Short mmCIF file of N, CA and C in Angstrom, two decimals:
data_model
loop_
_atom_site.label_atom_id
_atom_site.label_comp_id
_atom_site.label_asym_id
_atom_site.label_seq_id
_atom_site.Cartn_x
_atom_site.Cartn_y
_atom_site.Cartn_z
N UNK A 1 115.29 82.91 93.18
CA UNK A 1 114.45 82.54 92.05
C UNK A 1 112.98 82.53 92.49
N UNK A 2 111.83 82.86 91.20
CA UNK A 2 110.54 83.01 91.83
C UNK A 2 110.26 81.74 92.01
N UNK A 3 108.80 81.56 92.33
CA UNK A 3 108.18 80.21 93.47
C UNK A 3 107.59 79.73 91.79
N UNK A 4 107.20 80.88 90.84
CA UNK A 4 106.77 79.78 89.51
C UNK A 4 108.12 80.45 88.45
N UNK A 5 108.72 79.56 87.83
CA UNK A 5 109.65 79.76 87.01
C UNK A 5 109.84 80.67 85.90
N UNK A 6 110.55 81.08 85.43
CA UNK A 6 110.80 81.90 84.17
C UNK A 6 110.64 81.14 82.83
N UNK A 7 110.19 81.54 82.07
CA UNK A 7 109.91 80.43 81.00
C UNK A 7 111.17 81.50 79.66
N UNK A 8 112.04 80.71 78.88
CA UNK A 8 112.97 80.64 78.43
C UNK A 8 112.56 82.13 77.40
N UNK A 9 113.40 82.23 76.56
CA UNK A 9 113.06 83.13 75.64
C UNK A 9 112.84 82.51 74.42
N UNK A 10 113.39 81.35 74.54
CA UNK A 10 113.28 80.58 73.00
C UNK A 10 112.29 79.78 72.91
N UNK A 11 111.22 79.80 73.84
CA UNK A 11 109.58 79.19 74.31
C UNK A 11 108.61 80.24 73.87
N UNK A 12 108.87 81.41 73.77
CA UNK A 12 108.62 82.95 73.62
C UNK A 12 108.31 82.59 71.95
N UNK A 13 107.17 83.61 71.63
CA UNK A 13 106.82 83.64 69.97
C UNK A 13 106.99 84.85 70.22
N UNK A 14 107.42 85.72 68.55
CA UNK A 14 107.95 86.67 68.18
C UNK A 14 107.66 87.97 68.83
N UNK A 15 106.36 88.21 69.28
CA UNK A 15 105.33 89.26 70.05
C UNK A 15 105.84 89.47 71.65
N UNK A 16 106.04 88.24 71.85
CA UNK A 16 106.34 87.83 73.47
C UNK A 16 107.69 88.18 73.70
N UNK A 17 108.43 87.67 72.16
CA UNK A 17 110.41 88.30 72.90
C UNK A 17 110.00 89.86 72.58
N UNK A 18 109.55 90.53 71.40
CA UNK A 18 110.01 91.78 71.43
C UNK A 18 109.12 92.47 72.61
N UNK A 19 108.35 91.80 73.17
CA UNK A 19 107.70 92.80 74.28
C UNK A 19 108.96 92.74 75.79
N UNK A 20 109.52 91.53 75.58
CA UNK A 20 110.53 91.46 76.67
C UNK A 20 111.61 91.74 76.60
N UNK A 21 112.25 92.39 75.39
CA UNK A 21 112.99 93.37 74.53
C UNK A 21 112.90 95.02 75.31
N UNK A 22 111.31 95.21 74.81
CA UNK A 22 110.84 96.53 75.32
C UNK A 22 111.36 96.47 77.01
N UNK A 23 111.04 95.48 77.53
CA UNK A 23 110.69 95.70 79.02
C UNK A 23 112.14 95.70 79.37
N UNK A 24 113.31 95.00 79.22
CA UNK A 24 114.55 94.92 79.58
C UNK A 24 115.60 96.54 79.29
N UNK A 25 114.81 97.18 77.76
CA UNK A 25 114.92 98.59 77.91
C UNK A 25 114.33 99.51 78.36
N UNK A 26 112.83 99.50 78.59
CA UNK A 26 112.32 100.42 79.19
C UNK A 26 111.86 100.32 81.01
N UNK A 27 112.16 99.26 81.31
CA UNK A 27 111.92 99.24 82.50
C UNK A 27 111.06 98.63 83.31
N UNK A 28 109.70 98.92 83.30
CA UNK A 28 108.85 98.76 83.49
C UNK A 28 107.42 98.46 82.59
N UNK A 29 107.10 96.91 82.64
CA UNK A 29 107.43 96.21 83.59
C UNK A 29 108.64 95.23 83.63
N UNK A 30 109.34 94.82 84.76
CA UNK A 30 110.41 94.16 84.23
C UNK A 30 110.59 93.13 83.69
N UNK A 31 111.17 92.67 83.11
CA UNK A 31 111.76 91.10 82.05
C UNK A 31 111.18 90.27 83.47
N UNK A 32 112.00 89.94 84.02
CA UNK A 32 111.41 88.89 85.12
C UNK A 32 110.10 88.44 85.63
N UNK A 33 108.94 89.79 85.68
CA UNK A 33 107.47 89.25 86.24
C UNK A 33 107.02 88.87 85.09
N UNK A 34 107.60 89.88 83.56
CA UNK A 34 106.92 89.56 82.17
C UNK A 34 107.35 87.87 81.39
N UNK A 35 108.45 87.12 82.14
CA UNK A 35 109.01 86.11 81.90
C UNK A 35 108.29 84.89 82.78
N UNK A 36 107.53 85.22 84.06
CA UNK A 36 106.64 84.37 84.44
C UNK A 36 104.87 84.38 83.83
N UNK A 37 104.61 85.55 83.70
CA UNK A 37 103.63 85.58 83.11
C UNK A 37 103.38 84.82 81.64
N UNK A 38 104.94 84.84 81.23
CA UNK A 38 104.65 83.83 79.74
C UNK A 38 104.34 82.53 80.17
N UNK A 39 104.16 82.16 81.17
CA UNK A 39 103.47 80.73 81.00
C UNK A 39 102.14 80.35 80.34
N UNK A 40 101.54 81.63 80.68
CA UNK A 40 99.81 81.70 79.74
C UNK A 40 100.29 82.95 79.00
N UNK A 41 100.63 82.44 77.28
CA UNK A 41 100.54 83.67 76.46
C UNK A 41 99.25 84.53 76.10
N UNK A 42 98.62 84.24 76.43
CA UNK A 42 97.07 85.22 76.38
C UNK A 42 97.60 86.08 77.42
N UNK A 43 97.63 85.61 78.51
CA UNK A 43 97.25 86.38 79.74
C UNK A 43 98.72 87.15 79.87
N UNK A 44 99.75 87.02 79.33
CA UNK A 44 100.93 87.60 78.89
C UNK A 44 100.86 88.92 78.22
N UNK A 45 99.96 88.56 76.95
CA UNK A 45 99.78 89.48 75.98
C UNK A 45 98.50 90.74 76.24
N UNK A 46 97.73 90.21 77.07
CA UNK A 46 96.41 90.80 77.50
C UNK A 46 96.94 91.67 78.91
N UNK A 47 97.70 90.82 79.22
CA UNK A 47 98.34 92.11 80.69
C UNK A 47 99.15 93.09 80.02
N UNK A 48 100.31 92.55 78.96
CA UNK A 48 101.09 94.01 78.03
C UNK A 48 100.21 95.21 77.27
N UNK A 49 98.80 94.48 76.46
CA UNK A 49 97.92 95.31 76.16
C UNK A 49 97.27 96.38 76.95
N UNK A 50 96.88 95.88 78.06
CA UNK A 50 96.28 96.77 78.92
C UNK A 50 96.91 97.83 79.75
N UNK A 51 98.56 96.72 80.47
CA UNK A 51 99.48 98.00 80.87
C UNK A 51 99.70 98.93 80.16
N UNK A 52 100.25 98.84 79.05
CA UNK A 52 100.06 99.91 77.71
C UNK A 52 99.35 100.74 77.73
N UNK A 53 97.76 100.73 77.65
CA UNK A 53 96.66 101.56 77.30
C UNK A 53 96.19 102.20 78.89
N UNK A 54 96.55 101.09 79.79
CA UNK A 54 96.28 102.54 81.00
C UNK A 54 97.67 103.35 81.93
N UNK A 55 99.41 102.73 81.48
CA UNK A 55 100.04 103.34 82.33
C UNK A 55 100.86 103.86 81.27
N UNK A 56 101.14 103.50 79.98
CA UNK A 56 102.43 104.48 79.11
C UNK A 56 101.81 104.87 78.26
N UNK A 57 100.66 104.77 78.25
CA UNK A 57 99.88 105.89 77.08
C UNK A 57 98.23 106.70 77.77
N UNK A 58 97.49 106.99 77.21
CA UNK A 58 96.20 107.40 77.66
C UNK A 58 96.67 109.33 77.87
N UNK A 59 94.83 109.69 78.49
CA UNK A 59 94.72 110.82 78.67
C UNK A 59 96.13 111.34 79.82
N UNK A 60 95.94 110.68 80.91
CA UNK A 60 96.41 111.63 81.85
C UNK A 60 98.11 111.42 81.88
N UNK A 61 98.50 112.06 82.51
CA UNK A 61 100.01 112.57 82.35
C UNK A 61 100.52 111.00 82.94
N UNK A 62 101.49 109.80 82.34
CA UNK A 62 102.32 109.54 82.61
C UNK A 62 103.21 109.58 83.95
N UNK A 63 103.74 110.75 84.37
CA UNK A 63 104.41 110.72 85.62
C UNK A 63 103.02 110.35 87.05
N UNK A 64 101.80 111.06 86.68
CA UNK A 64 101.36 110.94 87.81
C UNK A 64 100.53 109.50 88.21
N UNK A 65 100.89 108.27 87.00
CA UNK A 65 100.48 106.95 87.32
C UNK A 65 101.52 106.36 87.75
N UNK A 66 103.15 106.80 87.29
CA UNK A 66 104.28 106.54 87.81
C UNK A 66 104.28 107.19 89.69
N UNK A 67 103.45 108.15 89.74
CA UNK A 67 103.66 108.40 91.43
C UNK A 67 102.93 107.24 92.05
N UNK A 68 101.80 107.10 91.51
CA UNK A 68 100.91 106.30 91.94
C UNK A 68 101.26 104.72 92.42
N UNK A 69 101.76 104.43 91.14
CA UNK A 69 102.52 103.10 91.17
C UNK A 69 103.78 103.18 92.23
N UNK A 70 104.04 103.98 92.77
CA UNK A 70 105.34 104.24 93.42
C UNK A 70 104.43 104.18 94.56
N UNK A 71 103.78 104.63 95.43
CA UNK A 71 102.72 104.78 96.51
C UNK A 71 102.40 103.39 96.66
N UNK A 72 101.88 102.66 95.70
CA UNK A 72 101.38 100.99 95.74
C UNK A 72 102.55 100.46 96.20
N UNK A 73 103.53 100.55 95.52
CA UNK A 73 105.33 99.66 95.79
C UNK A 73 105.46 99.82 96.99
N UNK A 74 105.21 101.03 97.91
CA UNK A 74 105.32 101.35 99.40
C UNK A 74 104.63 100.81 100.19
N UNK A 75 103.10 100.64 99.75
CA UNK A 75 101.85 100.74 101.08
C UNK A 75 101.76 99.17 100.67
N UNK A 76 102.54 98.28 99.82
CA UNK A 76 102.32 97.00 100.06
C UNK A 76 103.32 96.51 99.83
N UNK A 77 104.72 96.95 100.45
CA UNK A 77 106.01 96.92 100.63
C UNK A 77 106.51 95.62 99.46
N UNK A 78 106.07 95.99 98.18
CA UNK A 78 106.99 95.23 97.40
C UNK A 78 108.20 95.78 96.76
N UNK A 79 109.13 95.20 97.31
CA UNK A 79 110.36 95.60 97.10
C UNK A 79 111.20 95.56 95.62
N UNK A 80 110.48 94.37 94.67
CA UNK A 80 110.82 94.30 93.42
C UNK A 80 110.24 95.70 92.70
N UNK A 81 108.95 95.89 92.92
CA UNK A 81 108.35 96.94 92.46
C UNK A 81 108.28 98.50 92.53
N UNK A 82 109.03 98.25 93.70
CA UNK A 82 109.56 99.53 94.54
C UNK A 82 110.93 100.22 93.92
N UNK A 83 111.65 98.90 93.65
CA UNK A 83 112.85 99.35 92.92
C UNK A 83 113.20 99.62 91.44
N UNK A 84 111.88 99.54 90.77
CA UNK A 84 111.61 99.91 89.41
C UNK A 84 111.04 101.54 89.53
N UNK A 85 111.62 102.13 88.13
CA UNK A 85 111.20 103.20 87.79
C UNK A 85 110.91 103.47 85.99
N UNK A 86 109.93 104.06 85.84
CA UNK A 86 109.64 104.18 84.52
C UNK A 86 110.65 105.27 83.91
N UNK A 87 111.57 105.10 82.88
CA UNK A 87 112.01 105.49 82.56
C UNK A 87 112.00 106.61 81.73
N UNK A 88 110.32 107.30 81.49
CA UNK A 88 109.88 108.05 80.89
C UNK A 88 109.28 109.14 81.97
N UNK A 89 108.77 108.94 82.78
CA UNK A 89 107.96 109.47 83.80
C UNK A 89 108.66 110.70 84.60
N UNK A 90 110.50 110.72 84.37
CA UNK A 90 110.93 112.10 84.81
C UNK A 90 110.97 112.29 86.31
N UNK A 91 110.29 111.57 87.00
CA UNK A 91 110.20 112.16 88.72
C UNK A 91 111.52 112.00 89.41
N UNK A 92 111.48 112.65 91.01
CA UNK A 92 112.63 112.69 90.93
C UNK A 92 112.71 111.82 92.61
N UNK A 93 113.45 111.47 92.67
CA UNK A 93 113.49 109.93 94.24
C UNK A 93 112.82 110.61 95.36
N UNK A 94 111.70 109.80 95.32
CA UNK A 94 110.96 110.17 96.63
C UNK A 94 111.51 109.19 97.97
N UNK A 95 111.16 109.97 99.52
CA UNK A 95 111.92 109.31 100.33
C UNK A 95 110.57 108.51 100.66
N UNK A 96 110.09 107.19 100.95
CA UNK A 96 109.30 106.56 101.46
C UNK A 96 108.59 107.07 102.62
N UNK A 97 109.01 107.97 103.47
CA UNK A 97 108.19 108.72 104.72
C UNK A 97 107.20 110.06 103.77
N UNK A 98 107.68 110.31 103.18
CA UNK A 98 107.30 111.51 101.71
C UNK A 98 106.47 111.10 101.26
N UNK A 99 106.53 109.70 100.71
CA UNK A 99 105.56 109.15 99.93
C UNK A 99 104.31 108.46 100.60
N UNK A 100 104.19 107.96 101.88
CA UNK A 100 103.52 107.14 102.96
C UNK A 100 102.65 108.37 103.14
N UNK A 101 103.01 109.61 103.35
CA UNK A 101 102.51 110.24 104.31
C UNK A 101 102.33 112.13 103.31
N UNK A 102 101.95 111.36 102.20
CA UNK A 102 101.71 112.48 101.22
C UNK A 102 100.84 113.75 101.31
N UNK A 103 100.46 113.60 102.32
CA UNK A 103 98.97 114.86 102.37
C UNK A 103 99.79 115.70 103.26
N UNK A 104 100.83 115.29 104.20
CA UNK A 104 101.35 116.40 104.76
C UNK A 104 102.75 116.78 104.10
N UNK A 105 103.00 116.23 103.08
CA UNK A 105 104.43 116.29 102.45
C UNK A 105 104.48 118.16 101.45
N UNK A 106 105.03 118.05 101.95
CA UNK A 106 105.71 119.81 100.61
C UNK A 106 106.10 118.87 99.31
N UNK A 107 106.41 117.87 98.99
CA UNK A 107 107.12 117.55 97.59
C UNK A 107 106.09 117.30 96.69
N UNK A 108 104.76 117.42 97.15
CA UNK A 108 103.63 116.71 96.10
C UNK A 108 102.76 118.03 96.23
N UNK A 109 102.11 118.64 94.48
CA UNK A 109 101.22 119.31 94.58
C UNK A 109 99.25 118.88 95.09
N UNK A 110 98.79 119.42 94.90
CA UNK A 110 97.37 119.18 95.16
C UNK A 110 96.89 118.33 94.18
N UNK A 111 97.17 118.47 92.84
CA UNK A 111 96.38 117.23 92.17
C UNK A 111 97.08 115.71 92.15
N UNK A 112 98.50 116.03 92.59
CA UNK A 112 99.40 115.03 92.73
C UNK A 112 98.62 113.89 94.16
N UNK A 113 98.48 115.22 94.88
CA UNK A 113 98.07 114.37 96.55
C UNK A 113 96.70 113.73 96.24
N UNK A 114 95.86 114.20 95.22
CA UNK A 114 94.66 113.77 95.12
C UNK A 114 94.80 112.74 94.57
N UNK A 115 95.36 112.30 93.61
CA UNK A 115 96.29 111.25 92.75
C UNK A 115 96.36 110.17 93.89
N UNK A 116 97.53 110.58 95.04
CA UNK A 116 98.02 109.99 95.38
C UNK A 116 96.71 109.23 96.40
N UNK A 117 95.80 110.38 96.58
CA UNK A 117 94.28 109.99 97.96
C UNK A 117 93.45 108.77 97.00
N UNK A 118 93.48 108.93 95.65
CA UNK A 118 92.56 107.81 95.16
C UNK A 118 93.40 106.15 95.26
N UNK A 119 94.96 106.43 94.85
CA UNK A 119 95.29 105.64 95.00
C UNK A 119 95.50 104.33 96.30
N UNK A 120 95.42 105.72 97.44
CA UNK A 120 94.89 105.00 98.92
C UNK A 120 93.50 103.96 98.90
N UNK A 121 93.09 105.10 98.55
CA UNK A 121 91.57 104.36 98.60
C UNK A 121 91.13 103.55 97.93
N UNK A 122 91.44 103.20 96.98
CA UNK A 122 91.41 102.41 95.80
C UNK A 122 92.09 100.73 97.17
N UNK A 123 93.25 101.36 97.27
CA UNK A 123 94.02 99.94 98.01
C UNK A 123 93.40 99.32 99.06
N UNK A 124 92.78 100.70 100.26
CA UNK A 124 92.77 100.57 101.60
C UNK A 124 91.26 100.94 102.11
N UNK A 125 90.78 101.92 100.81
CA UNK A 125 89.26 102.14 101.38
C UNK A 125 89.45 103.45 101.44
N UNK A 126 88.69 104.17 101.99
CA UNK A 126 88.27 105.84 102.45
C UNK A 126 86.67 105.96 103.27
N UNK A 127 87.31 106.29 104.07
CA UNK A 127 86.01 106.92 104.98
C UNK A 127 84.68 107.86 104.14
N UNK A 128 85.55 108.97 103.84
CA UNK A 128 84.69 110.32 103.48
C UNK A 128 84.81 110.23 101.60
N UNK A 129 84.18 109.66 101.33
CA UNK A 129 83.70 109.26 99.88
C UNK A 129 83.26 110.52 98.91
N UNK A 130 82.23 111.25 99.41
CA UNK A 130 81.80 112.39 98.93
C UNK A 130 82.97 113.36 99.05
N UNK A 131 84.03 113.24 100.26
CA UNK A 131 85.31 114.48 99.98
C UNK A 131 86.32 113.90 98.73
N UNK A 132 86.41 112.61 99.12
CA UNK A 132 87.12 112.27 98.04
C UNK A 132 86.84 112.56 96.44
N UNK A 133 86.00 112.50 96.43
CA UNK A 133 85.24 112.36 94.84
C UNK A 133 84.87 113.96 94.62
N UNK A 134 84.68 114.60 95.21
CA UNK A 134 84.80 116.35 95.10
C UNK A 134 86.23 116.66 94.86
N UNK A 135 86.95 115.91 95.70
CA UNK A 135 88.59 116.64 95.32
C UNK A 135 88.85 115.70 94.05
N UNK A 136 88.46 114.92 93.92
CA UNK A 136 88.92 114.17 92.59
C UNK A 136 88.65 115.05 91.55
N UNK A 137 87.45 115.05 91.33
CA UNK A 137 86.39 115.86 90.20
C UNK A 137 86.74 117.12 90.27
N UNK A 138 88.06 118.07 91.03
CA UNK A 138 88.34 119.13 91.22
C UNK A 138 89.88 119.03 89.53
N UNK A 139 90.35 117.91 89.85
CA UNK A 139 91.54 118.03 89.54
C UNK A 139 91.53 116.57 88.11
N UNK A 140 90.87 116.09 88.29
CA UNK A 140 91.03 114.91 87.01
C UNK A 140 89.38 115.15 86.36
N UNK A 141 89.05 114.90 84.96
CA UNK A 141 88.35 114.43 84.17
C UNK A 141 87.67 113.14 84.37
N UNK A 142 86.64 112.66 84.07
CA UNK A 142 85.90 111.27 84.23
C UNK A 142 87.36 109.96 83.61
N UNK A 143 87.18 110.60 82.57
CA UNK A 143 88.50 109.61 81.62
C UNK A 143 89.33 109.07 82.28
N UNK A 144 90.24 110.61 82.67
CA UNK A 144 91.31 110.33 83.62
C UNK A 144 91.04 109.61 84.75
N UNK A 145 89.70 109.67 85.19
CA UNK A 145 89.86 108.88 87.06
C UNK A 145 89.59 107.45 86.63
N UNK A 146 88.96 107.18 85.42
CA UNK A 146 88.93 105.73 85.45
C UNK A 146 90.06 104.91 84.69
N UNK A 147 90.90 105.71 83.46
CA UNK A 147 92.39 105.08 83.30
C UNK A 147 93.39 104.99 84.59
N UNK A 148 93.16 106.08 85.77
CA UNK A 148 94.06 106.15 86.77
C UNK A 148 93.72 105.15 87.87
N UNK A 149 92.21 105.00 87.75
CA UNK A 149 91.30 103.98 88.78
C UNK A 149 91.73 102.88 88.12
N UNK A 150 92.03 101.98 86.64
CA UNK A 150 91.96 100.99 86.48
C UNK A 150 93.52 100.52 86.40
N UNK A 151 94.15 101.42 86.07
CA UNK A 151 95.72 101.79 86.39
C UNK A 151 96.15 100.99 87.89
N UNK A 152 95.89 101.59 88.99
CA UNK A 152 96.31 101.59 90.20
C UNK A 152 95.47 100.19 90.80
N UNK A 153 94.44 99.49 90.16
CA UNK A 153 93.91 98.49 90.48
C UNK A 153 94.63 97.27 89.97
N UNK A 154 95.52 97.07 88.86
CA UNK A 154 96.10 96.51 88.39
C UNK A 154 97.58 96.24 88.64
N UNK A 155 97.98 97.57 89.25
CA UNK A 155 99.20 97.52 90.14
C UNK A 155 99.30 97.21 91.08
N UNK A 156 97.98 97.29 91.82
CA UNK A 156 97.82 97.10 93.60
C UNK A 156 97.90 95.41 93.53
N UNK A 157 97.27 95.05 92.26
CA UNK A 157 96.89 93.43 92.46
C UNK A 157 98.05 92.64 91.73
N UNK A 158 98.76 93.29 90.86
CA UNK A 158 99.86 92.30 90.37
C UNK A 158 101.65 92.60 91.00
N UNK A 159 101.27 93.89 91.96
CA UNK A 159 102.32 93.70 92.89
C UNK A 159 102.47 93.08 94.07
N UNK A 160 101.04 92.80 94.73
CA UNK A 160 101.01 92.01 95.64
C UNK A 160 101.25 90.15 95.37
N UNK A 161 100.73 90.23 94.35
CA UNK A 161 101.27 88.74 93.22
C UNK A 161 102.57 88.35 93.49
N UNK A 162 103.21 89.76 92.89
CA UNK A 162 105.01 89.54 92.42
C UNK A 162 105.64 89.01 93.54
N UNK A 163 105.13 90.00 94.87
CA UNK A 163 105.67 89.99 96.15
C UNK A 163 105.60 88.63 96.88
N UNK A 164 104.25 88.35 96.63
CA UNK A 164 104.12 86.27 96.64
C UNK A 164 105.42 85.56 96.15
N UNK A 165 105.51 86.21 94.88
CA UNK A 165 106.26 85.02 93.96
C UNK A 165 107.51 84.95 94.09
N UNK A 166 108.31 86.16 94.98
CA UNK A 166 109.60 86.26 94.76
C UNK A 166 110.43 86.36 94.11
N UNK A 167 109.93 87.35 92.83
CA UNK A 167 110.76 87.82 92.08
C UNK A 167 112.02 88.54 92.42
N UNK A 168 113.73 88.25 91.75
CA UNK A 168 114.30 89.22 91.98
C UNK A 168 114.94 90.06 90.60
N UNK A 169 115.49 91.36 91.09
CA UNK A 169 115.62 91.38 89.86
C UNK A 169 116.79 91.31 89.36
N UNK A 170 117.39 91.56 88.12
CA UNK A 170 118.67 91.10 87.18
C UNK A 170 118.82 89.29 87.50
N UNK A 171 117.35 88.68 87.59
CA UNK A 171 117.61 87.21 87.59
C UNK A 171 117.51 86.74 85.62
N UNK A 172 116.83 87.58 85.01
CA UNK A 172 116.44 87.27 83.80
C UNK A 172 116.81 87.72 82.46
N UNK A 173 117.69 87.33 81.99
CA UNK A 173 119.09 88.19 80.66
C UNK A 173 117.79 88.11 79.63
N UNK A 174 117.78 88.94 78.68
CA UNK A 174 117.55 88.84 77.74
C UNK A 174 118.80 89.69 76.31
N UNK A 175 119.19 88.39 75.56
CA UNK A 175 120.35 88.97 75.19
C UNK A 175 120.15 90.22 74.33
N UNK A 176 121.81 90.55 75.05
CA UNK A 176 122.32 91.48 74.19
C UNK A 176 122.03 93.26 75.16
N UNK A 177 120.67 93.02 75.54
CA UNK A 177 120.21 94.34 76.54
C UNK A 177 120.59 94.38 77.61
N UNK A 178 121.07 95.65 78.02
CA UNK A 178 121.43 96.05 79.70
C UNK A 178 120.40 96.28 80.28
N UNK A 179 119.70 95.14 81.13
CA UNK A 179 118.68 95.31 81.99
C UNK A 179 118.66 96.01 82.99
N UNK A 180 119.48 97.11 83.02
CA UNK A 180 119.28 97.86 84.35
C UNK A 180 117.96 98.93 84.11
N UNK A 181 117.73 99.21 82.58
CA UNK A 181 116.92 100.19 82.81
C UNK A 181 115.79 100.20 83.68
N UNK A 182 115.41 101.33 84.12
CA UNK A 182 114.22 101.24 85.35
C UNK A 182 114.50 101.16 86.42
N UNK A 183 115.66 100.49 86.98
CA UNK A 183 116.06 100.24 88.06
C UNK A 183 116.37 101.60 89.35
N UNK A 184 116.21 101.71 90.21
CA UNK A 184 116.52 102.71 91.28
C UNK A 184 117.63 102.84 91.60
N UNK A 185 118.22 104.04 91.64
CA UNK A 185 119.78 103.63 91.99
C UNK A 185 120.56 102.83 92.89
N UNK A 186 121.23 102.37 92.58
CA UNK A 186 121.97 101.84 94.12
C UNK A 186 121.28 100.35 93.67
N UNK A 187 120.38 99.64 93.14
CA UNK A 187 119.70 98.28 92.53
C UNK A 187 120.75 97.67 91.81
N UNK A 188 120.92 98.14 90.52
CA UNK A 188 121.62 97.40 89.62
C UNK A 188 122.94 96.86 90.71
N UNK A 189 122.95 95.21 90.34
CA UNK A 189 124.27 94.35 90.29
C UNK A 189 125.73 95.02 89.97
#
C-alpha cells in the first residue's frame, strides 16, 4: 500500500470517478496514482487536464511521448511506471538495455533517438546544447518540442513522486472494470 492512501471512490465527485473509469480502461495513468492524487481535487483534475493536452492528444504523434515516457520509467527505475503501457500508442516491448542506451540501438529511428536525446536531457542535462537543439529542430516543430518538453517534465517529476510513494499496482478496483489495461505483460495478478 502507498505511504499516502487511496481515497475511496464514493469520496470521488462525478468528474473524478469517470476520469478513474477512463484510467482503469485505458491505462495510463493508472487508477492507483489517480486515486492518491484525489486527495486535492483541483490538483487531481488539473494533472488529468494537462496529461490529456500534452500526452493523449496534441500535435505530435502519441507513440513517440509513449517512448519517451518509457525512457523516464527506466532512467529513474520506477517500476510502477515502467509496467504501464498506453494502450493506444501501438509500440512494441522494448528491452531496457535498448531503451538505456538508444543512440546505439537499431530498434529506434533518428527522430525517435532525438525524442528519446531530449528526453535525457530534459532529466539529466546535456553537455552539447547547440547539437542538441540542431538535431531537435531537424526532426520536431517548435509546438512539438514544447508539448514533448512539457510532456516528459511532468513524467520525469510525477514518476519519481510515485516511486516515493509506493504505489502498487491492481491495489485499486474500480467496479465493474478489468484493470489490467496498460499493464506489461507478465504484470497483471
Amino acid at each position: 500500500m502507498p505511504r499516502i492512501s487511496y481515497v475511496p471512490m464514493s469520496e470521488m465527485d462525478e468528474v473524478m470517478r469517470a476520469e478513474m473509469e477512463r484510467c482503469a480502461r485505458d491505462g495510463t495513468p493508472r487508477p492507483e496514482s489517480s486515486a492518491v492524487r484525489a486527495h486535492a481535487p483541483e490538483v487531481f483534475k488539473t494533472f488529468t487536464e494537462y496529461w490529456h493536452a500534452t500526452f493523449r492528444t496534441g500535435e505530435l504523434d502519441h507513440a513517440v511521448k509513449e517512448l519517451c515516457r518509457l525512457y523516464i520509467t527506466r532512467t529513474t527505475n520506477c517500476q510502477f511506471c515502467g509496467n504501464q503501457r498506453s494502450s493506444t500508442a501501438g509500440l512494441p516491448e522494448y528491452a531496457d538495455d535498448d531503451l538505456l542506451n538508444f543512440e546505439s540501438s537499431a530498434s529506434y529511428d533518428d527522430r525517435q533517438k532525438a525524442a528519446l536525446a531530449y528526453a535525457q536531457a530534459i532529466a539529466w542535462g546535456e553537455q552539447d546544447l547547440d547539437g542538441l537543439w540542431s538535431r531537435l529542430h531537424q526532426h520536431f516543430d517548435e509546438r512539438e518540442l514544447v508539448e514533448l518538453g512539457c510532456f516528459v517534465a511532468l513524467t520525469f517529476g510525477q514518476q519519481s513522486w510515485i516511486r516515493l510513494l509506493g504505489i502498487g499496482h491492481q491495489e485499486y478496483d474500480v467496479d465493474g472494470i478489468d484493470s489490467t489495461a496498460g499493464l506489461a505483460e507478465g504484470v497483471a495478478r
